[in-house]
mmCIF file of C-alpha atoms in Angstrom:
data_model
loop_
_atom_site.group_PDB
_atom_site.id
_atom_site.type_symbol
_atom_site.label_atom_id
_atom_site.label_comp_id
_atom_site.label_asym_id
_atom_site.label_seq_id
_atom_site.Cartn_x
_atom_site.Cartn_y
_atom_site.Cartn_z
ATOM 1 C CA MET A 1 76.033 88.972 -175.580
ATOM 2 C CA PRO A 2 78.951 86.907 -173.076
ATOM 3 C CA LYS A 3 81.219 84.586 -174.608
ATOM 4 C CA ILE A 4 83.266 81.887 -173.658
ATOM 5 C CA HIS A 5 86.743 81.966 -174.970
ATOM 6 C CA ILE A 6 88.842 78.599 -176.337
ATOM 7 C CA PRO A 7 92.076 78.344 -177.397
ATOM 8 C CA VAL A 8 92.838 76.913 -180.553
ATOM 9 C CA ILE A 9 94.590 76.432 -184.111
ATOM 10 C CA GLY A 10 92.815 78.170 -186.548
ATOM 11 C CA TYR A 11 93.338 77.274 -190.580
ATOM 12 C CA MET A 12 91.406 77.118 -193.939
ATOM 13 C CA GLN A 13 90.215 74.228 -195.540
ATOM 14 C CA GLY A 14 88.163 74.041 -198.555
ATOM 15 C CA GLY A 15 87.412 77.720 -198.390
ATOM 16 C CA ARG A 16 85.993 77.518 -194.817
ATOM 17 C CA GLN A 17 87.300 78.662 -191.475
ATOM 18 C CA MET A 18 88.067 75.397 -189.356
ATOM 19 C CA MET A 19 90.086 75.012 -185.725
ATOM 20 C CA THR A 20 91.524 72.328 -183.956
ATOM 21 C CA THR A 21 91.566 72.383 -180.054
ATOM 22 C CA ALA A 22 90.994 69.750 -177.273
ATOM 23 C CA MET A 23 88.339 69.673 -174.517
ATOM 24 C CA SER A 24 88.041 67.293 -171.353
ATOM 25 C CA ALA A 25 85.479 64.734 -171.383
ATOM 26 C CA PRO A 26 83.543 66.445 -168.728
ATOM 27 C CA ASP A 27 83.332 69.840 -170.651
ATOM 28 C CA LEU A 28 82.733 68.531 -173.771
ATOM 29 C CA VAL A 29 79.544 66.752 -172.988
ATOM 30 C CA THR A 30 77.855 69.848 -171.817
ATOM 31 C CA MET A 31 78.442 71.761 -174.809
ATOM 32 C CA VAL A 32 76.862 69.330 -177.731
ATOM 33 C CA THR A 33 73.341 69.114 -179.006
ATOM 34 C CA LYS A 34 72.111 65.020 -179.216
ATOM 35 C CA PRO A 35 72.252 64.475 -182.982
ATOM 36 C CA ALA A 36 69.338 64.659 -184.755
ATOM 37 C CA ALA A 37 68.064 61.528 -187.426
ATOM 38 C CA TRP A 38 69.339 62.386 -190.612
ATOM 39 C CA ASN A 39 66.255 63.590 -192.968
ATOM 40 C CA PRO A 40 67.540 65.106 -195.940
ATOM 41 C CA VAL A 41 64.288 66.993 -196.411
ATOM 42 C CA LYS A 42 64.938 69.320 -193.141
ATOM 43 C CA THR A 43 66.980 72.256 -193.383
ATOM 44 C CA ASP A 44 67.259 73.382 -189.821
ATOM 45 C CA ALA A 45 69.712 70.307 -188.613
ATOM 46 C CA HIS A 46 71.597 68.064 -191.060
ATOM 47 C CA GLY A 47 71.164 64.819 -189.108
ATOM 48 C CA ASN A 48 73.171 62.052 -188.094
ATOM 49 C CA ARG A 49 72.629 58.106 -188.407
ATOM 50 C CA PRO A 50 71.503 56.507 -185.314
ATOM 51 C CA ARG A 51 73.924 55.858 -182.713
ATOM 52 C CA ASP A 52 74.695 51.896 -182.661
ATOM 53 C CA THR A 53 74.176 50.933 -178.972
ATOM 54 C CA ASN A 54 76.917 47.922 -179.025
ATOM 55 C CA HIS A 55 79.807 50.145 -180.408
ATOM 56 C CA LEU A 56 79.077 53.150 -178.002
ATOM 57 C CA LYS A 57 79.260 50.041 -175.378
ATOM 58 C CA GLY A 58 82.717 48.953 -176.751
ATOM 59 C CA ILE A 59 83.935 52.596 -176.710
ATOM 60 C CA VAL A 60 82.515 52.868 -173.041
ATOM 61 C CA LYS A 61 84.510 49.775 -171.920
ATOM 62 C CA TYR A 62 87.604 51.172 -173.475
ATOM 63 C CA LEU A 63 87.690 54.231 -171.535
ATOM 64 C CA GLU A 64 86.904 52.357 -168.265
ATOM 65 C CA ASP A 65 89.604 49.561 -169.032
ATOM 66 C CA GLU A 66 92.201 51.332 -170.911
ATOM 67 C CA GLU A 67 94.593 53.922 -168.998
ATOM 68 C CA HIS A 68 96.627 54.684 -172.123
ATOM 69 C CA PHE A 69 93.492 55.302 -174.481
ATOM 70 C CA VAL A 70 93.616 57.139 -177.454
ATOM 71 C CA LEU A 71 90.419 58.508 -179.603
ATOM 72 C CA GLY A 72 90.806 60.204 -183.154
ATOM 73 C CA ALA A 73 89.228 64.019 -183.370
ATOM 74 C CA ALA A 74 85.273 64.426 -183.531
ATOM 75 C CA VAL A 75 84.002 67.091 -185.832
ATOM 76 C CA LEU A 76 81.652 69.735 -184.605
ATOM 77 C CA TYR A 77 79.987 72.782 -185.985
ATOM 78 C CA LEU A 78 79.021 76.251 -184.776
ATOM 79 C CA ALA A 79 77.217 79.079 -187.089
ATOM 80 C CA SER A 80 78.899 82.161 -187.586
ATOM 81 C CA LYS A 81 75.949 84.168 -185.541
ATOM 82 C CA GLU A 82 77.280 82.459 -182.560
ATOM 83 C CA ALA A 83 80.990 82.106 -183.120
ATOM 84 C CA THR A 84 84.064 83.589 -184.382
ATOM 85 C CA PHE A 85 88.105 83.205 -184.676
ATOM 86 C CA THR A 86 90.371 85.763 -184.090
ATOM 87 C CA PRO A 87 93.807 85.113 -184.453
ATOM 88 C CA HIS A 88 96.654 86.084 -182.291
ATOM 89 C CA ALA A 89 99.753 86.637 -183.526
ATOM 90 C CA ILE A 90 103.078 85.404 -181.614
ATOM 91 C CA PRO A 91 105.686 87.571 -182.033
ATOM 92 C CA GLY A 92 109.299 85.657 -183.878
ATOM 93 C CA VAL A 93 106.942 82.478 -183.887
ATOM 94 C CA THR A 94 103.891 83.250 -186.298
ATOM 95 C CA THR A 95 103.420 84.781 -189.676
ATOM 96 C CA GLU A 96 100.170 85.843 -191.744
ATOM 97 C CA TYR A 97 101.238 83.532 -194.372
ATOM 98 C CA ASP A 98 101.219 80.336 -191.874
ATOM 99 C CA ALA A 99 98.638 77.660 -192.382
ATOM 100 C CA ALA A 100 98.190 77.769 -188.982
ATOM 101 C CA GLN A 101 97.158 80.635 -187.095
ATOM 102 C CA VAL A 102 97.115 80.610 -182.816
ATOM 103 C CA GLY A 103 94.053 82.039 -181.934
ATOM 104 C CA LEU A 104 90.871 82.288 -179.452
ATOM 105 C CA LEU A 105 87.061 80.992 -180.560
ATOM 106 C CA SER A 106 84.667 83.120 -179.093
ATOM 107 C CA VAL A 107 81.514 81.025 -178.473
ATOM 108 C CA ASP A 108 78.062 82.659 -177.159
ATOM 109 C CA ILE A 109 77.393 81.448 -173.911
ATOM 110 C CA GLY A 110 74.558 79.111 -174.123
ATOM 111 C CA ALA A 111 75.658 78.093 -177.611
ATOM 112 C CA LYS A 112 75.975 74.341 -178.675
ATOM 113 C CA PHE A 113 78.264 72.079 -181.081
ATOM 114 C CA ASP A 114 76.351 69.955 -183.558
ATOM 115 C CA ILE A 115 78.115 66.723 -183.959
ATOM 116 C CA GLY A 116 79.205 66.049 -187.200
ATOM 117 C CA ASP A 117 81.762 63.145 -186.966
ATOM 118 C CA GLY A 118 82.228 61.138 -183.716
ATOM 119 C CA GLN A 119 78.607 61.144 -181.740
ATOM 120 C CA HIS A 120 79.562 57.607 -180.603
ATOM 121 C CA ARG A 121 82.977 58.737 -178.986
ATOM 122 C CA ILE A 122 81.116 61.611 -177.339
ATOM 123 C CA GLY A 123 78.168 59.537 -176.426
ATOM 124 C CA ALA A 124 80.580 57.116 -174.681
ATOM 125 C CA TYR A 125 82.214 60.020 -172.701
ATOM 126 C CA GLU A 126 78.412 61.032 -171.829
ATOM 127 C CA ASP A 127 77.845 57.563 -170.647
ATOM 128 C CA VAL A 128 80.766 57.398 -168.392
ATOM 129 C CA VAL A 129 80.284 61.114 -166.645
ATOM 130 C CA GLN A 130 76.959 60.122 -166.168
ATOM 131 C CA ASN A 131 77.303 57.333 -164.499
ATOM 132 C CA ARG A 132 80.261 57.524 -162.228
ATOM 133 C CA ASP A 133 80.851 59.957 -159.392
ATOM 134 C CA ASP A 134 83.304 63.049 -159.875
ATOM 135 C CA ASP A 135 85.786 61.351 -157.657
ATOM 136 C CA ASP A 136 86.296 58.485 -159.717
ATOM 137 C CA PRO A 137 89.259 57.840 -160.793
ATOM 138 C CA ILE A 138 87.967 57.196 -164.386
ATOM 139 C CA ILE A 139 86.632 60.412 -164.258
ATOM 140 C CA GLU A 140 89.685 62.146 -162.669
ATOM 141 C CA ARG A 141 91.308 60.666 -165.771
ATOM 142 C CA LEU A 142 89.103 62.016 -168.428
ATOM 143 C CA LYS A 143 89.434 65.319 -166.774
ATOM 144 C CA ASP A 144 93.060 65.140 -167.029
ATOM 145 C CA SER A 145 92.962 63.984 -170.660
ATOM 146 C CA GLY A 146 91.757 66.171 -174.057
ATOM 147 C CA GLN A 147 89.292 64.748 -176.603
ATOM 148 C CA PRO A 148 90.825 66.521 -179.598
ATOM 149 C CA LEU A 149 88.437 68.189 -181.606
ATOM 150 C CA ILE A 150 87.898 70.045 -185.351
ATOM 151 C CA ILE A 151 85.683 72.494 -184.891
ATOM 152 C CA VAL A 152 83.954 74.129 -187.989
ATOM 153 C CA ILE A 153 82.105 77.488 -188.867
ATOM 154 C CA GLU A 154 79.395 76.579 -190.856
ATOM 155 C CA ASP A 155 75.453 77.849 -191.412
ATOM 156 C CA ASP A 156 74.656 75.494 -194.379
ATOM 157 C CA HIS A 157 73.544 72.377 -192.761
ATOM 158 C CA LYS A 158 73.489 70.236 -196.082
ATOM 159 C CA ARG A 159 77.537 70.910 -196.423
ATOM 160 C CA ARG A 160 77.746 69.691 -192.808
ATOM 161 C CA ALA A 161 76.071 66.380 -194.137
ATOM 162 C CA GLN A 162 78.219 66.411 -197.361
ATOM 163 C CA ASP A 163 81.397 66.598 -194.853
ATOM 164 C CA PHE A 164 79.818 63.480 -193.027
ATOM 165 C CA ALA A 165 79.813 61.749 -196.162
ATOM 166 C CA ASP A 166 83.049 62.652 -197.321
ATOM 167 C CA LEU A 167 84.939 62.028 -194.342
ATOM 168 C CA GLN A 168 83.646 58.059 -194.602
ATOM 169 C CA ARG A 169 84.412 57.934 -198.064
ATOM 170 C CA ASN A 170 88.073 59.170 -197.410
ATOM 171 C CA VAL A 171 88.850 56.962 -194.420
ATOM 172 C CA LYS A 172 90.217 53.170 -194.871
ATOM 173 C CA ALA A 173 89.850 51.147 -192.036
ATOM 174 C CA PRO A 174 92.718 48.895 -191.625
ATOM 175 C CA THR A 175 92.396 44.871 -192.786
ATOM 176 C CA GLN A 176 91.720 42.721 -190.019
ATOM 177 C CA SER A 177 95.363 41.086 -190.236
ATOM 178 C CA LEU A 178 96.691 44.317 -189.897
ATOM 179 C CA GLY A 179 94.503 46.142 -187.109
ATOM 180 C CA GLN A 180 95.047 42.683 -185.221
ATOM 181 C CA SER A 181 98.686 42.292 -185.240
ATOM 182 C CA MET A 182 99.252 45.974 -184.216
ATOM 183 C CA ASP A 183 96.989 45.193 -181.314
ATOM 184 C CA ARG A 184 99.008 43.893 -178.760
ATOM 185 C CA ARG A 185 96.705 44.495 -175.761
ATOM 186 C CA GLN A 186 94.650 41.041 -176.705
ATOM 187 C CA PRO A 187 96.887 38.240 -175.389
ATOM 188 C CA ILE A 188 96.460 35.635 -178.257
ATOM 189 C CA ASN A 189 97.716 38.530 -180.691
ATOM 190 C CA ARG A 190 100.860 39.064 -178.478
ATOM 191 C CA GLU A 191 101.073 35.255 -178.013
ATOM 192 C CA LEU A 192 100.880 34.622 -181.725
ATOM 193 C CA SER A 193 103.322 37.549 -182.433
ATOM 194 C CA ASP A 194 105.957 36.611 -180.028
ATOM 195 C CA LEU A 195 105.909 33.172 -181.573
ATOM 196 C CA PHE A 196 106.521 33.999 -184.850
ATOM 197 C CA ASP A 197 110.329 33.930 -184.807
ATOM 198 C CA SER A 198 110.627 30.464 -183.026
ATOM 199 C CA ILE A 199 108.658 28.148 -185.277
ATOM 200 C CA PRO A 200 109.953 27.322 -188.669
ATOM 201 C CA VAL A 201 106.610 27.386 -190.506
ATOM 202 C CA PHE A 202 106.085 31.228 -189.510
ATOM 203 C CA GLU A 203 109.499 32.420 -190.365
ATOM 204 C CA ASP A 204 108.846 35.759 -192.615
ATOM 205 C CA ARG A 205 105.655 33.655 -193.904
ATOM 206 C CA VAL A 206 102.479 35.645 -192.275
ATOM 207 C CA GLU A 207 100.933 38.099 -193.951
ATOM 208 C CA TYR A 208 100.107 41.342 -191.877
ATOM 209 C CA LEU A 209 99.041 43.466 -194.831
ATOM 210 C CA LYS A 210 96.286 41.590 -196.229
ATOM 211 C CA ASP A 211 93.474 39.177 -194.856
ATOM 212 C CA ASN A 212 94.162 36.965 -198.348
ATOM 213 C CA PRO A 213 97.845 36.279 -199.321
ATOM 214 C CA GLY A 214 97.858 36.869 -203.196
ATOM 215 C CA LYS A 215 98.203 34.105 -205.459
ATOM 216 C CA LEU A 216 101.901 34.503 -206.388
ATOM 217 C CA SER A 217 102.295 35.347 -202.303
ATOM 218 C CA ALA A 218 105.448 34.034 -200.822
ATOM 219 C CA LYS A 219 103.569 34.001 -197.822
ATOM 220 C CA LEU A 220 101.272 31.311 -196.514
ATOM 221 C CA PHE A 221 99.174 32.852 -194.178
ATOM 222 C CA SER A 222 97.391 36.046 -193.097
ATOM 223 C CA PHE A 223 97.826 37.063 -189.528
ATOM 224 C CA LYS A 224 94.123 36.712 -189.167
ATOM 225 C CA THR A 225 93.769 33.124 -190.552
ATOM 226 C CA VAL A 226 96.764 32.471 -187.847
ATOM 227 C CA ARG A 227 94.493 33.979 -185.209
ATOM 228 C CA TYR A 228 91.513 32.176 -185.956
ATOM 229 C CA VAL A 229 93.077 28.645 -186.452
ATOM 230 C CA SER A 230 94.841 28.954 -183.112
ATOM 231 C CA GLY A 231 91.768 29.812 -182.022
ATOM 232 C CA LEU A 232 89.789 27.069 -182.895
ATOM 233 C CA LEU A 233 92.484 24.605 -181.857
ATOM 234 C CA LEU A 234 92.146 26.105 -178.158
ATOM 235 C CA VAL A 235 88.407 26.521 -177.893
ATOM 236 C CA GLY A 236 86.732 24.877 -180.356
ATOM 237 C CA ASN A 237 83.999 26.042 -182.684
ATOM 238 C CA LYS A 238 81.040 26.815 -180.308
ATOM 239 C CA TYR A 239 81.228 30.279 -180.308
ATOM 240 C CA ARG A 240 79.373 32.056 -182.610
ATOM 241 C CA THR A 241 80.308 35.651 -182.866
ATOM 242 C CA PRO A 242 83.848 37.161 -183.252
ATOM 243 C CA SER A 243 83.641 38.834 -179.973
ATOM 244 C CA THR A 244 82.699 35.867 -177.951
ATOM 245 C CA MET A 245 85.351 33.672 -179.241
ATOM 246 C CA ASP A 246 87.864 36.519 -178.489
ATOM 247 C CA LYS A 247 87.064 36.524 -175.112
ATOM 248 C CA ALA A 248 87.313 32.679 -175.034
ATOM 249 C CA VAL A 249 90.639 32.640 -176.468
ATOM 250 C CA ASN A 250 92.035 35.589 -174.747
ATOM 251 C CA GLY A 251 90.704 34.019 -171.704
ATOM 252 C CA ARG A 252 93.079 31.205 -171.936
ATOM 253 C CA PHE A 253 96.139 33.551 -171.406
ATOM 254 C CA GLU A 254 95.185 35.855 -168.647
ATOM 255 C CA GLY A 255 96.219 35.678 -165.565
ATOM 256 C CA GLU A 256 99.620 33.437 -164.149
ATOM 257 C CA GLY A 257 98.411 30.012 -164.270
ATOM 258 C CA GLU A 258 98.779 26.791 -165.872
ATOM 259 C CA GLU A 259 96.160 27.397 -168.537
ATOM 260 C CA GLY A 260 98.139 29.992 -170.257
ATOM 261 C CA GLU A 261 101.396 27.839 -170.217
ATOM 262 C CA LYS A 262 99.441 24.582 -171.918
ATOM 263 C CA SER A 263 97.610 27.147 -174.322
ATOM 264 C CA ARG A 264 101.011 28.189 -175.522
ATOM 265 C CA ASP A 265 102.639 24.975 -175.621
ATOM 266 C CA GLU A 266 99.353 23.700 -177.566
ATOM 267 C CA LEU A 267 99.786 26.652 -180.251
ATOM 268 C CA ILE A 268 103.482 25.419 -180.543
ATOM 269 C CA ALA A 269 102.808 21.650 -181.169
ATOM 270 C CA PHE A 270 100.298 22.440 -183.452
ATOM 271 C CA TRP A 271 102.014 25.158 -185.684
ATOM 272 C CA THR A 272 105.401 22.987 -185.377
ATOM 273 C CA ALA A 273 103.671 20.001 -186.286
ATOM 274 C CA LEU A 274 101.753 21.434 -189.461
ATOM 275 C CA GLY A 275 105.540 22.804 -190.568
ATOM 276 C CA GLU A 276 106.833 19.134 -190.227
ATOM 277 C CA MET A 277 103.883 17.584 -192.804
ATOM 278 C CA THR A 278 105.278 17.041 -195.993
ATOM 279 C CA ARG A 279 103.938 19.823 -198.174
ATOM 280 C CA PHE A 280 104.786 22.479 -195.741
ATOM 281 C CA ALA A 281 108.047 20.851 -195.133
ATOM 282 C CA ASP A 282 108.777 21.341 -198.492
ATOM 283 C CA ALA A 283 108.249 25.241 -198.636
ATOM 284 C CA ILE A 284 110.264 25.446 -195.505
ATOM 285 C CA GLU A 285 113.146 24.018 -197.037
ATOM 286 C CA GLY A 286 112.861 26.110 -200.127
ATOM 287 C CA GLU A 287 112.142 23.210 -202.812
ATOM 288 C CA VAL A 288 108.618 24.745 -202.939
ATOM 289 C CA LYS A 289 107.833 28.093 -203.173
ATOM 290 C CA GLY A 290 104.468 29.359 -201.372
ATOM 291 C CA ALA A 291 102.653 30.316 -204.339
ATOM 292 C CA GLU A 292 103.581 26.542 -206.167
ATOM 293 C CA LEU A 293 102.211 25.247 -202.663
ATOM 294 C CA ARG A 294 98.830 27.441 -203.281
ATOM 295 C CA GLU A 295 98.406 26.688 -206.748
ATOM 296 C CA ALA A 296 98.721 22.730 -206.201
ATOM 297 C CA THR A 297 97.150 22.117 -202.709
ATOM 298 C CA TYR A 298 94.171 23.285 -201.137
ATOM 299 C CA LEU A 299 96.603 23.474 -197.534
ATOM 300 C CA LEU A 300 96.784 27.643 -197.856
ATOM 301 C CA SER A 301 92.713 27.589 -198.380
ATOM 302 C CA ALA A 302 91.619 29.020 -195.075
ATOM 303 C CA GLY A 303 88.449 27.017 -194.648
ATOM 304 C CA VAL A 304 90.903 23.911 -194.758
ATOM 305 C CA LEU A 305 93.197 25.047 -192.088
ATOM 306 C CA TYR A 306 90.020 26.006 -190.225
ATOM 307 C CA ALA A 307 89.047 22.234 -190.723
ATOM 308 C CA ILE A 308 92.501 21.156 -189.682
ATOM 309 C CA ALA A 309 92.488 23.043 -186.752
ATOM 310 C CA TYR A 310 88.798 22.017 -185.833
ATOM 311 C CA ALA A 311 89.689 18.549 -186.448
ATOM 312 C CA VAL A 312 92.547 18.385 -183.700
ATOM 313 C CA TYR A 313 90.637 20.110 -181.674
ATOM 314 C CA LEU A 314 87.991 17.309 -181.778
ATOM 315 C CA VAL A 315 90.853 14.473 -181.023
ATOM 316 C CA LYS A 316 92.371 16.997 -178.302
ATOM 317 C CA SER A 317 88.809 16.696 -176.549
ATOM 318 C CA ALA A 318 88.674 13.247 -176.777
ATOM 319 C CA ALA A 319 91.612 12.342 -175.705
ATOM 320 C CA ALA A 320 91.520 14.847 -172.487
ATOM 321 C CA ALA A 321 88.803 12.568 -171.633
ATOM 322 C CA LEU A 322 90.966 9.818 -171.242
ATOM 323 C CA SER A 323 93.615 11.737 -169.169
ATOM 324 C CA TYR A 324 92.643 9.907 -165.927
ATOM 325 C CA SER A 325 94.441 6.853 -167.388
ATOM 326 C CA ALA A 326 97.245 5.390 -165.356
ATOM 327 C CA ASP A 327 98.337 3.610 -168.360
ATOM 328 C CA PRO A 328 102.192 5.062 -169.030
ATOM 329 C CA ASP A 329 102.115 4.054 -172.650
ATOM 330 C CA LEU A 330 98.677 5.850 -172.878
ATOM 331 C CA LYS A 331 99.487 8.942 -171.054
ATOM 332 C CA ASP A 332 102.725 9.732 -173.267
ATOM 333 C CA LYS A 333 100.084 9.623 -176.292
ATOM 334 C CA ILE A 334 97.697 11.620 -174.850
ATOM 335 C CA ASP A 335 100.424 14.524 -174.009
ATOM 336 C CA SER A 336 101.545 14.135 -177.528
ATOM 337 C CA ILE A 337 98.240 14.041 -178.737
ATOM 338 C CA ILE A 338 98.430 17.322 -180.864
ATOM 339 C CA PRO A 339 101.551 16.491 -183.203
ATOM 340 C CA LEU A 340 100.382 12.754 -183.363
ATOM 341 C CA ALA A 341 96.830 14.468 -184.529
ATOM 342 C CA VAL A 342 98.634 16.528 -187.268
ATOM 343 C CA ARG A 343 101.099 13.662 -188.233
ATOM 344 C CA ALA A 344 98.110 11.865 -188.944
ATOM 345 C CA LEU A 345 96.816 13.991 -191.875
ATOM 346 C CA ASP A 346 100.226 13.337 -193.600
ATOM 347 C CA ASP A 347 98.401 11.104 -195.927
ATOM 348 C CA VAL A 348 95.700 12.936 -196.760
ATOM 349 C CA ASP A 349 95.592 14.169 -200.308
ATOM 350 C CA PHE A 350 95.310 17.926 -200.256
ATOM 351 C CA ALA A 351 95.806 18.288 -204.261
ATOM 352 C CA ARG A 352 93.434 20.625 -206.198
ATOM 353 C CA ILE A 353 91.131 18.865 -208.165
ATOM 354 C CA LEU A 354 92.475 19.393 -211.946
ATOM 355 C CA ASP A 355 90.953 22.589 -213.770
ATOM 356 C CA GLU A 356 89.909 20.046 -216.515
ATOM 357 C CA LYS A 357 87.612 17.984 -213.932
ATOM 358 C CA ILE A 358 86.193 21.496 -212.546
ATOM 359 C CA LYS A 359 85.197 22.733 -215.985
ATOM 360 C CA LYS A 360 83.140 19.212 -216.656
ATOM 361 C CA ALA A 361 81.794 19.289 -213.268
ATOM 362 C CA THR A 362 77.877 19.823 -213.487
ATOM 363 C CA ALA A 363 74.531 19.115 -211.258
ATOM 364 C CA ASP A 364 74.107 16.117 -213.429
ATOM 365 C CA GLU A 365 77.868 14.448 -213.250
ATOM 366 C CA PRO A 366 79.029 16.357 -209.960
ATOM 367 C CA LEU A 367 82.454 15.808 -208.365
ATOM 368 C CA SER A 368 82.716 13.186 -205.861
ATOM 369 C CA GLU A 369 84.956 12.301 -202.783
ATOM 370 C CA ASP A 370 87.325 10.267 -205.322
ATOM 371 C CA ASP A 371 88.198 13.650 -206.696
ATOM 372 C CA SER A 372 88.700 15.152 -203.168
ATOM 373 C CA ILE A 373 88.286 14.857 -199.696
ATOM 374 C CA PHE A 374 86.505 18.308 -199.526
ATOM 375 C CA VAL A 375 83.570 17.105 -201.992
ATOM 376 C CA GLY A 376 80.329 17.897 -200.474
ATOM 377 C CA ASN A 377 81.619 20.320 -197.623
ATOM 378 C CA LEU A 378 84.622 22.849 -198.657
ATOM 379 C CA ILE A 379 84.265 22.017 -202.443
ATOM 380 C CA GLU A 380 80.809 22.287 -204.172
ATOM 381 C CA PRO A 381 80.246 18.953 -206.395
ATOM 382 C CA ALA A 382 78.434 20.844 -209.029
ATOM 383 C CA THR A 383 80.981 24.046 -209.592
ATOM 384 C CA GLY A 384 84.346 22.664 -208.115
ATOM 385 C CA LYS A 385 84.445 25.916 -206.183
ATOM 386 C CA LEU A 386 85.313 26.746 -202.618
ATOM 387 C CA ALA A 387 82.569 26.851 -200.330
ATOM 388 C CA ALA A 388 82.758 29.678 -197.765
ATOM 389 C CA GLY A 389 81.232 29.658 -194.739
ATOM 390 C CA ARG A 390 81.239 27.915 -191.101
ATOM 391 C CA THR A 391 79.046 24.876 -192.023
ATOM 392 C CA ALA A 392 81.579 23.902 -195.049
ATOM 393 C CA TRP A 393 84.679 23.705 -192.541
ATOM 394 C CA GLU A 394 82.922 22.243 -190.071
ATOM 395 C CA GLY A 395 82.141 19.406 -191.897
ATOM 396 C CA ALA A 396 85.562 19.086 -193.366
ATOM 397 C CA GLY A 397 86.604 19.073 -189.863
ATOM 398 C CA MET A 398 84.733 15.888 -188.996
ATOM 399 C CA LYS A 399 85.628 14.144 -191.758
ATOM 400 C CA LEU A 400 89.487 14.999 -190.954
ATOM 401 C CA ALA A 401 89.178 14.275 -187.529
ATOM 402 C CA ARG A 402 87.480 10.630 -188.350
ATOM 403 C CA ILE A 403 90.537 9.703 -190.510
ATOM 404 C CA ILE A 404 92.926 10.987 -187.472
ATOM 405 C CA LEU A 405 90.828 8.655 -185.103
ATOM 406 C CA ASP A 406 91.431 5.647 -187.756
ATOM 407 C CA ASP A 407 95.087 6.059 -187.516
ATOM 408 C CA GLU A 408 96.271 3.309 -185.971
ATOM 409 C CA GLU A 409 98.987 5.098 -183.261
ATOM 410 C CA LEU A 410 95.693 6.558 -182.074
ATOM 411 C CA SER A 411 93.281 3.934 -182.746
ATOM 412 C CA PHE A 412 92.725 3.551 -178.578
ATOM 413 C CA LEU A 413 90.779 6.853 -179.098
ATOM 414 C CA SER A 414 88.112 5.008 -180.784
ATOM 415 C CA LYS A 415 87.534 2.245 -178.237
#
């Protein structure tokens, strides 16, 4: 039977013949078969999970938008009756004892690869190839690029399915903090990283590897928390999904207009003012350790930080409505609204409720606002535990906003 020959590097793994190579997207999509739905009863196909349309569209957009794209290897299968690997020694370079053997994969013409892992990547390529003309610059880019492949000769469909389970089990996704801080393609990530060396509260106090600094950590915030707090400050809470909020926040920094500079100034003003609050200033000066601040107050709780940012956003929005004023004194206050708002929170008691009080809290004798301003929003009255979720920090934020507006220096906003 006529065959096609593909240059590969062969190796053995787990007792099976495997090969690695690369193919251009237009060639690859013609040589794969559409994955069947997973059904453990079937023996003629190992099957796969349903395609996630949104995930696939995200990869399509990435391929179309990013010139310097990178996608990991897909895992494909062929049966032993339709494919063979033949090693070809290179004199003076390879030996029979090498783990990697340069050679040729010979495949029957008409044979199709079975997708083990990577159906969304290959589906995205297929979407781009089918919906663009051959002379489209993106198609040209895909023709000049290779999609890495791991090809396995395996007849047992159950073994193929087991490989998929094993691959998912042995892959660890990065934390959001790590992934976001490394992703400089998003403007907000770049902006924050560039600010970390110039704002005292950030200096060596941001945790990149974890989404939540440990109880004894010297770090004050995770990158994930700083990012979300900054987003709330800039665009508020009206976006209900991470992707729509990301789009709004990143949009503040796109282009060369004044909005980007204004947003940058707002971030600097907020985080500088936060670092000047008494409790944070003590940590910056070294009088209080990060672990001590975490143990003594709620200030390093993500929910409280979200509430503070949301409160300042509400006050900032109220001030923006008065920006037309011709009163010079009023204009100066409006221009300085963010540090003024944060400074107004310095008198708020952020101290943690004593464990003794929490242990006594019950549904019949719950905690009250006398114990903490956050009881009833961020703190559950009957248990003393911090509540999770948007409703909790939004309620706390509105309460903090009222405190800010009651401040004498900002009373003009309530009139």
